[in-house]
XYZ file of C-alpha atoms in Angstrom:
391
model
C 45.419 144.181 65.538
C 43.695 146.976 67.244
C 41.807 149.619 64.860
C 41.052 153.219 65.899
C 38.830 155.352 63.518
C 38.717 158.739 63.822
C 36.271 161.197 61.654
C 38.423 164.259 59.657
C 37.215 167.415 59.728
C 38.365 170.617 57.418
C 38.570 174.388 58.992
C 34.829 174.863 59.044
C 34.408 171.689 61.050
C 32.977 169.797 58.100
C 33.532 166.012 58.129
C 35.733 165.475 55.239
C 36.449 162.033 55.685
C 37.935 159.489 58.208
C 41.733 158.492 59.729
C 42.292 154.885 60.288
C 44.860 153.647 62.985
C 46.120 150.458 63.205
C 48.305 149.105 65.917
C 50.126 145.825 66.324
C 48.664 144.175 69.964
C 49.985 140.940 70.053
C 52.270 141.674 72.933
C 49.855 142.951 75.070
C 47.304 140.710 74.553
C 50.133 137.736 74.415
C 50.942 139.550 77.982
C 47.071 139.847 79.002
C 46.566 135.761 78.300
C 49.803 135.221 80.461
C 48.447 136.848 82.959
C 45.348 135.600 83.210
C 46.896 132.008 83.145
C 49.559 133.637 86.407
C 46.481 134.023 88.011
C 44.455 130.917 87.410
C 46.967 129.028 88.449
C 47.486 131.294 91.618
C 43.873 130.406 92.862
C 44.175 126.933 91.974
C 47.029 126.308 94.165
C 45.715 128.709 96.602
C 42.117 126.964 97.036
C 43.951 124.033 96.995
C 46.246 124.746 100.104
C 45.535 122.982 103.231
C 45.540 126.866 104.853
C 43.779 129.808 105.112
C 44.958 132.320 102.437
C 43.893 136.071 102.211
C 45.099 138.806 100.427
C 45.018 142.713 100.296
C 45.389 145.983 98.389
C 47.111 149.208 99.059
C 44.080 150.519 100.695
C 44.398 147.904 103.259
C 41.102 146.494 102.413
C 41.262 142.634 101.464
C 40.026 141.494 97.778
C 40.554 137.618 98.224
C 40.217 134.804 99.953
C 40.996 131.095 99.373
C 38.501 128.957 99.495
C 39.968 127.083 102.351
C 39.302 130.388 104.405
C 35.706 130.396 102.886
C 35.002 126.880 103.757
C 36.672 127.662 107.579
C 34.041 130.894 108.442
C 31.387 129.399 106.253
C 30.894 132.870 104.748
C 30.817 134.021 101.130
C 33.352 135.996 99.457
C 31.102 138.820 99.062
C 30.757 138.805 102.703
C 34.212 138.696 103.264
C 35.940 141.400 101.056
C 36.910 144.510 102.470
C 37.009 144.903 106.165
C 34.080 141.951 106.281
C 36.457 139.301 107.454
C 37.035 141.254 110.333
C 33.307 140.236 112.066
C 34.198 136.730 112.253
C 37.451 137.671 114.936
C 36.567 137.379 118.423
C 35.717 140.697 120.344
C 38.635 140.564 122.712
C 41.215 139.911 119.693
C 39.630 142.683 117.429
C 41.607 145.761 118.246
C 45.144 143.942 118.791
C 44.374 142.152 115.374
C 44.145 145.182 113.741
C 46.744 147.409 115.798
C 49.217 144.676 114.269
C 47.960 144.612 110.618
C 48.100 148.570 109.987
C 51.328 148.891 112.252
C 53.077 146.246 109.986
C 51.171 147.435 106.741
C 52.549 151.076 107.271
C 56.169 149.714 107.462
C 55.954 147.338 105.013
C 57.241 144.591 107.418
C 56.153 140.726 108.259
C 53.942 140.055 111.282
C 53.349 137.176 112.430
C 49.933 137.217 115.117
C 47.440 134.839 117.158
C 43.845 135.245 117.575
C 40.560 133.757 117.524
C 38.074 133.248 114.552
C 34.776 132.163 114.233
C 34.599 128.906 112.122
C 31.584 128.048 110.102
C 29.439 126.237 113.257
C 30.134 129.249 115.917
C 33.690 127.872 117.738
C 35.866 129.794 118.006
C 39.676 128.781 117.002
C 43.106 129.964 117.123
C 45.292 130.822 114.849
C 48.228 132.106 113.810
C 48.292 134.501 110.935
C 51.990 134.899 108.741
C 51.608 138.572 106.650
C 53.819 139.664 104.381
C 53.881 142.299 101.923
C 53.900 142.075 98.056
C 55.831 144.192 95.788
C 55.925 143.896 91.622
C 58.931 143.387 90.123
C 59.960 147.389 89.830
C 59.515 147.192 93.915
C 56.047 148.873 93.744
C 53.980 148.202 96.796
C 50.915 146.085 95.846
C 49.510 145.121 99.078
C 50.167 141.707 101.424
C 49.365 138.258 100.917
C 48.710 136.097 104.596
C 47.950 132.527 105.375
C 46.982 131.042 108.918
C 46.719 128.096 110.645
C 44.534 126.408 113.268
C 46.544 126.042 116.375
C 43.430 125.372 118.950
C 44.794 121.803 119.590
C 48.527 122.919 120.033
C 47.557 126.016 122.030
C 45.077 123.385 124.280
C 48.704 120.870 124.753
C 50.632 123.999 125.726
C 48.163 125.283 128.457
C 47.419 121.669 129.520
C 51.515 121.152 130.085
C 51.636 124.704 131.222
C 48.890 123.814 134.341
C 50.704 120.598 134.564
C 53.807 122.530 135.642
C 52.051 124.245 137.932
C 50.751 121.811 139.819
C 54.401 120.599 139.777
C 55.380 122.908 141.421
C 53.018 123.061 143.782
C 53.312 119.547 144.510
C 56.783 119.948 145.391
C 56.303 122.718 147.477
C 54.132 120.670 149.566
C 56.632 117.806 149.826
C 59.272 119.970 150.525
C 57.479 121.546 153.744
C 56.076 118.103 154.517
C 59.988 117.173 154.887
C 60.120 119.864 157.019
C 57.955 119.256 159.412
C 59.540 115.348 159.792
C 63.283 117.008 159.710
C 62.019 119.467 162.638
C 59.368 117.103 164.348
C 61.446 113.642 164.777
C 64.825 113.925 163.376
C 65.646 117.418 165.441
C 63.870 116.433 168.378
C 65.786 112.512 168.516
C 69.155 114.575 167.565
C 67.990 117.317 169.913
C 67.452 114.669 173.017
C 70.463 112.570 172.432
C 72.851 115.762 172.818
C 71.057 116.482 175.645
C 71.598 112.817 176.724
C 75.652 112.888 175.873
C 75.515 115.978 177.672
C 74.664 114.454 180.649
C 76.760 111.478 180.765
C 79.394 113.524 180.030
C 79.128 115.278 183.292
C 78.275 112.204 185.100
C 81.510 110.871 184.265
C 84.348 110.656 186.686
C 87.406 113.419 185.406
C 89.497 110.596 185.372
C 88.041 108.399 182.600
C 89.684 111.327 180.321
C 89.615 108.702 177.252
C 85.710 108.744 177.928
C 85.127 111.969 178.287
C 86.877 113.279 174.631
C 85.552 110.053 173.063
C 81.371 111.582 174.527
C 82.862 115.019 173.301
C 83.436 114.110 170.219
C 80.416 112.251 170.023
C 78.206 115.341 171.239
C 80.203 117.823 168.510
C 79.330 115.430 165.775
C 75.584 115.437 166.931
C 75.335 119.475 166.995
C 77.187 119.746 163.670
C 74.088 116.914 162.087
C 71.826 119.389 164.118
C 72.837 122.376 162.339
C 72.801 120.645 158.926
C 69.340 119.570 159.597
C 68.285 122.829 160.527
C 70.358 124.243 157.011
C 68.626 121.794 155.163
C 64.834 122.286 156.537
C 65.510 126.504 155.793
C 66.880 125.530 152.333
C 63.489 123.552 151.861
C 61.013 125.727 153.220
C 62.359 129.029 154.882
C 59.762 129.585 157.779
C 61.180 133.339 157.607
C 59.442 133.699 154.758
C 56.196 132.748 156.292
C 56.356 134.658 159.746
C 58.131 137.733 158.659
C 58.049 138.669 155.324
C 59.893 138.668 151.999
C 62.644 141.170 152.721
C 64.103 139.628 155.784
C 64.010 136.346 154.404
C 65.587 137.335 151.275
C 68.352 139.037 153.273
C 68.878 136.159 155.427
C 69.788 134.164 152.285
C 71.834 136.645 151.381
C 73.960 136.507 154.471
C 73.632 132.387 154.828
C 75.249 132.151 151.457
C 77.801 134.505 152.000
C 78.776 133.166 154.906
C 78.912 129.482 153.638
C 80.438 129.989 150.851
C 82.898 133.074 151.558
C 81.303 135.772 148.916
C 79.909 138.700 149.400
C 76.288 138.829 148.779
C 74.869 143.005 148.667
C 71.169 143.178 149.177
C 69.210 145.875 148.471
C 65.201 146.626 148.718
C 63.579 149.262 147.609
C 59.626 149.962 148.464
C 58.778 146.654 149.092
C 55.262 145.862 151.064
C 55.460 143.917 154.299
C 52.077 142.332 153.460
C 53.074 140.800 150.163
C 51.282 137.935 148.276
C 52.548 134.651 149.601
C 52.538 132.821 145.964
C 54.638 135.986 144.427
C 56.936 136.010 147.535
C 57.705 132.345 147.642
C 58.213 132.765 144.034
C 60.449 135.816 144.111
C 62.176 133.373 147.165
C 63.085 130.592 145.100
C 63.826 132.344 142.088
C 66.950 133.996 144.661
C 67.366 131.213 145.611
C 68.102 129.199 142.100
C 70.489 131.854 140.975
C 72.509 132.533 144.044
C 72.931 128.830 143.568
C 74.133 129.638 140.378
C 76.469 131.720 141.068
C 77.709 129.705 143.949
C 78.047 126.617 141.403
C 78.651 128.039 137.724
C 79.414 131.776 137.984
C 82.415 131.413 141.198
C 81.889 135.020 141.383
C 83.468 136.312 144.501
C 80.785 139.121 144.931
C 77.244 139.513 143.663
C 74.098 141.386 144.273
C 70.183 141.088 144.671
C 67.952 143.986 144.056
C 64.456 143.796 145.216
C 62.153 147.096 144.149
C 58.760 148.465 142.638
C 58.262 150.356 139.990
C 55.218 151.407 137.856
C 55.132 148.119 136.077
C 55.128 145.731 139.366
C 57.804 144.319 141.529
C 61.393 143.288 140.275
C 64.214 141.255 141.067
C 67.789 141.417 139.995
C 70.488 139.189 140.930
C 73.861 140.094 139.103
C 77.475 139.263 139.758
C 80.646 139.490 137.755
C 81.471 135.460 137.691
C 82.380 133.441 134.439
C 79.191 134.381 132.721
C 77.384 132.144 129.989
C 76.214 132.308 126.339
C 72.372 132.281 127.313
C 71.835 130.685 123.470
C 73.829 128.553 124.007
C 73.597 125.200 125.922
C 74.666 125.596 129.352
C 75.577 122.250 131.797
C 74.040 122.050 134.961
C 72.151 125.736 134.762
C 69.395 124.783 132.151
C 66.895 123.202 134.600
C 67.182 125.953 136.515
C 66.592 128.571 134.487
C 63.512 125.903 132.870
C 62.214 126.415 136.980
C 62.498 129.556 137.310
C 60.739 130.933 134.153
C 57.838 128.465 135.528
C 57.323 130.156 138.616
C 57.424 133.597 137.422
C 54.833 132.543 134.820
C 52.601 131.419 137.185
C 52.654 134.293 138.797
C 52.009 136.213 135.810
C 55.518 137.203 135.897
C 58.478 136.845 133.083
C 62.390 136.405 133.541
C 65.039 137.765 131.414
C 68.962 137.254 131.226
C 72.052 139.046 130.069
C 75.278 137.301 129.805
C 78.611 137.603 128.507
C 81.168 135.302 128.865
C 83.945 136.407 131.601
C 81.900 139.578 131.768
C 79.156 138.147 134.447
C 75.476 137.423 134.101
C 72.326 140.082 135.030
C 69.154 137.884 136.068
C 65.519 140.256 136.087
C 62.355 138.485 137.032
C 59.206 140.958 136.760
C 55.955 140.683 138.093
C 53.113 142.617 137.391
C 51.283 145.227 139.592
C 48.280 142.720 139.250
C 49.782 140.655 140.912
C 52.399 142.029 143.449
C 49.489 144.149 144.726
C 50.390 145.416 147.736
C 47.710 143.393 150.549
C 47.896 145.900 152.922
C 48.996 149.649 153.224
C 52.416 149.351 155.689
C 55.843 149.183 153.699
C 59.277 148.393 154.953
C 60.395 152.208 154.649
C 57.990 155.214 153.489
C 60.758 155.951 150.958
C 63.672 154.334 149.812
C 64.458 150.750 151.471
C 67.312 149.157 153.044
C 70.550 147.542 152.464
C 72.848 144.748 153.384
């Protein structure tokens, strides 16, 4: 029970005796000890959680931690209340941290976020924070509860596959113009020579060894036609276009090679793009063409597409679109998947990123970006002061 006493005082304020109240609290307190036990048994389970737990108010300050997240930063609680936690995140993280936190706190929405934090002997470590906000059971905001995890190790695989990758692809580059230069400096040459050769016996032959003469003719067609497939090949390979003149042209000469090979129209189109362009971003950009007009030739069977090549404020950009068969990019798609695997690798070497839109029988839209940073321009000519050219 809960007693109030109150003193009872007549007109002239004299105390004329005293009013007892007495109230029936077994509810609350019954409510109180509940409560108490809720939340016992809330830390318990939360210091005994293999992760880092915090949570936070309505004011956006935070008034726990776990002690997993104590024993992490090797800081007290005291230390960490409030905005305290916040000293232990990296310098560079700080301000995106936060951006996220209030952003998400103000719409009452789960983040999910990656940053360093200091742990207790001065490393710093990833990790990946989960927020979400709490509400009581009459949908009252309360505040959010988070938990994180260290991902230094996984983040360490991913960059270590990621470099891998690179040098991959570097590798292969390398191979490929290695092949090349054998295609063009002993294969061509022999082929070269021998037509040469056929030629001349051909001529040295007397007009009336006719059977001769069409068998060295068909001989000497058969040797041109293995000449110009050797010479298709070594451009598919390494285009040495792309090395002496530029981007652009080489891009357009694709353009036209495919066509012409495989009877579709290919429209290019450029738009303020520097002759002097970074040779890792244009062989990039290159290939990248190259896979999906390949695509389009192989999946899509599109009888016209297009390739876009402009700047913008954001960096350089690529689009290749046609109106094929078109894909469900969710979905798992035969043949096309390595691809697409190759060509986000390049552009992410480059610092650059590759998006698709695709609708099935409605065509496919492929984007690769790449940053100002690193499309900047090496040198101040352009192929047109304003606008570009088309094919």
């Amino acid at each position: 029970m809960a007693l109030t006493i109150s003193p009872v005082r007549d007109s002239t304020g004299n105390l004329v005796g005293f009013s007892k109240i007495a109230r029936d609290i077994t509810d609350r307190k019954r409510a109180e000890h509940v409560l108490r036990e809720s939340e016992e048994r809330f830390r318990l389970v939360a210091n005994s959680a293999p992760v880092l737990i915090w949570m936070s108010g309505t004011d956006k300050l935070c008034n726990f931690f776990n002690q997993g997240w104590l024993n992490f930063t090797g800081r007290s609680m005291a230390e960490e209340l409030g905005e305290g936690w916040a000293s232990g995140v990296h310098p560079d993280d700080l301000e995106n941290c936060l951006k996220i936190y209030s952003a998400s706190f103000d719409t009452r929405v789960d983040f999910e976020m990656e940053y360093r934090l200091r742990r207790f002997d001065g490393e710093y470590r990833w990790i990946v924070d989960f927020g979400v906000p709490r509400f009581e059971s009459d949908g009252t905001f309360c505040g959010y509860i988070g938990s994180c995890v260290d991902i230094t190790e996984r983040k360490s695989s991913k960059e270590s596959l990621q470099n891998l990758t690179g040098r991959l692809i570097h590798a292969q580059e390398e191979e490929r113009a290695r092949i090349v230069r054998e295609l063009h400096d002993d294969f061509s040459q022999s082929l070269a020579l021998q037509c040469n050769d056929l030629e001349q016996l051909q001529k040295r032959l007397p007009e009336k060894e006719v059977g001769e003469r069409a068998r060295l003719l068909k001989m000497l067609e058969r040797s041109k036609a293995m000449c110009a497939d050797i010479r298709s090949l070594s451009h598919e390979l390494h285009s040495s276009k792309l090395e002496f003149v530029g981007l652009v042209p080489a891009v357009s000469g694709l353009c036209e090679e495919i066509g012409e090979q495989y009877k579709i129209e290919v429209r290019f189109t450029e738009r303020g793009i520097p002759r002097n362009f970074p040779k890792d971003v244009a062989l990039c950009l290159f290939r990248v063409t190259q896979e999906a007009l390949g695509n389009v030739v192989k999946h899509s069977h599109a009888k016209k597409a297009r390739v876009e090549l402009s700047t913008n404020a954001n960096g350089v950009s690529l689009r290749v679109t046609d109106e094929g068969k078109g894909f469900d990019p969710d979905g798992v798609h035969p043949g096309a998947g390595i691809g697409l695997v190759g060509m986000t690798e390049r552009l992410r070497l480059v610092g650059g990123r590759l998006s698709i839109r695709s609708e099935l029988m409605r065509g496919t839209e492929l984007l690769a970006e790449v940053p100002l940073s690193a499309s900047a321009n090496e040198g101040p000519a352009r192929t047109l002061a304003a606008g570009g050219t088309e094919s």
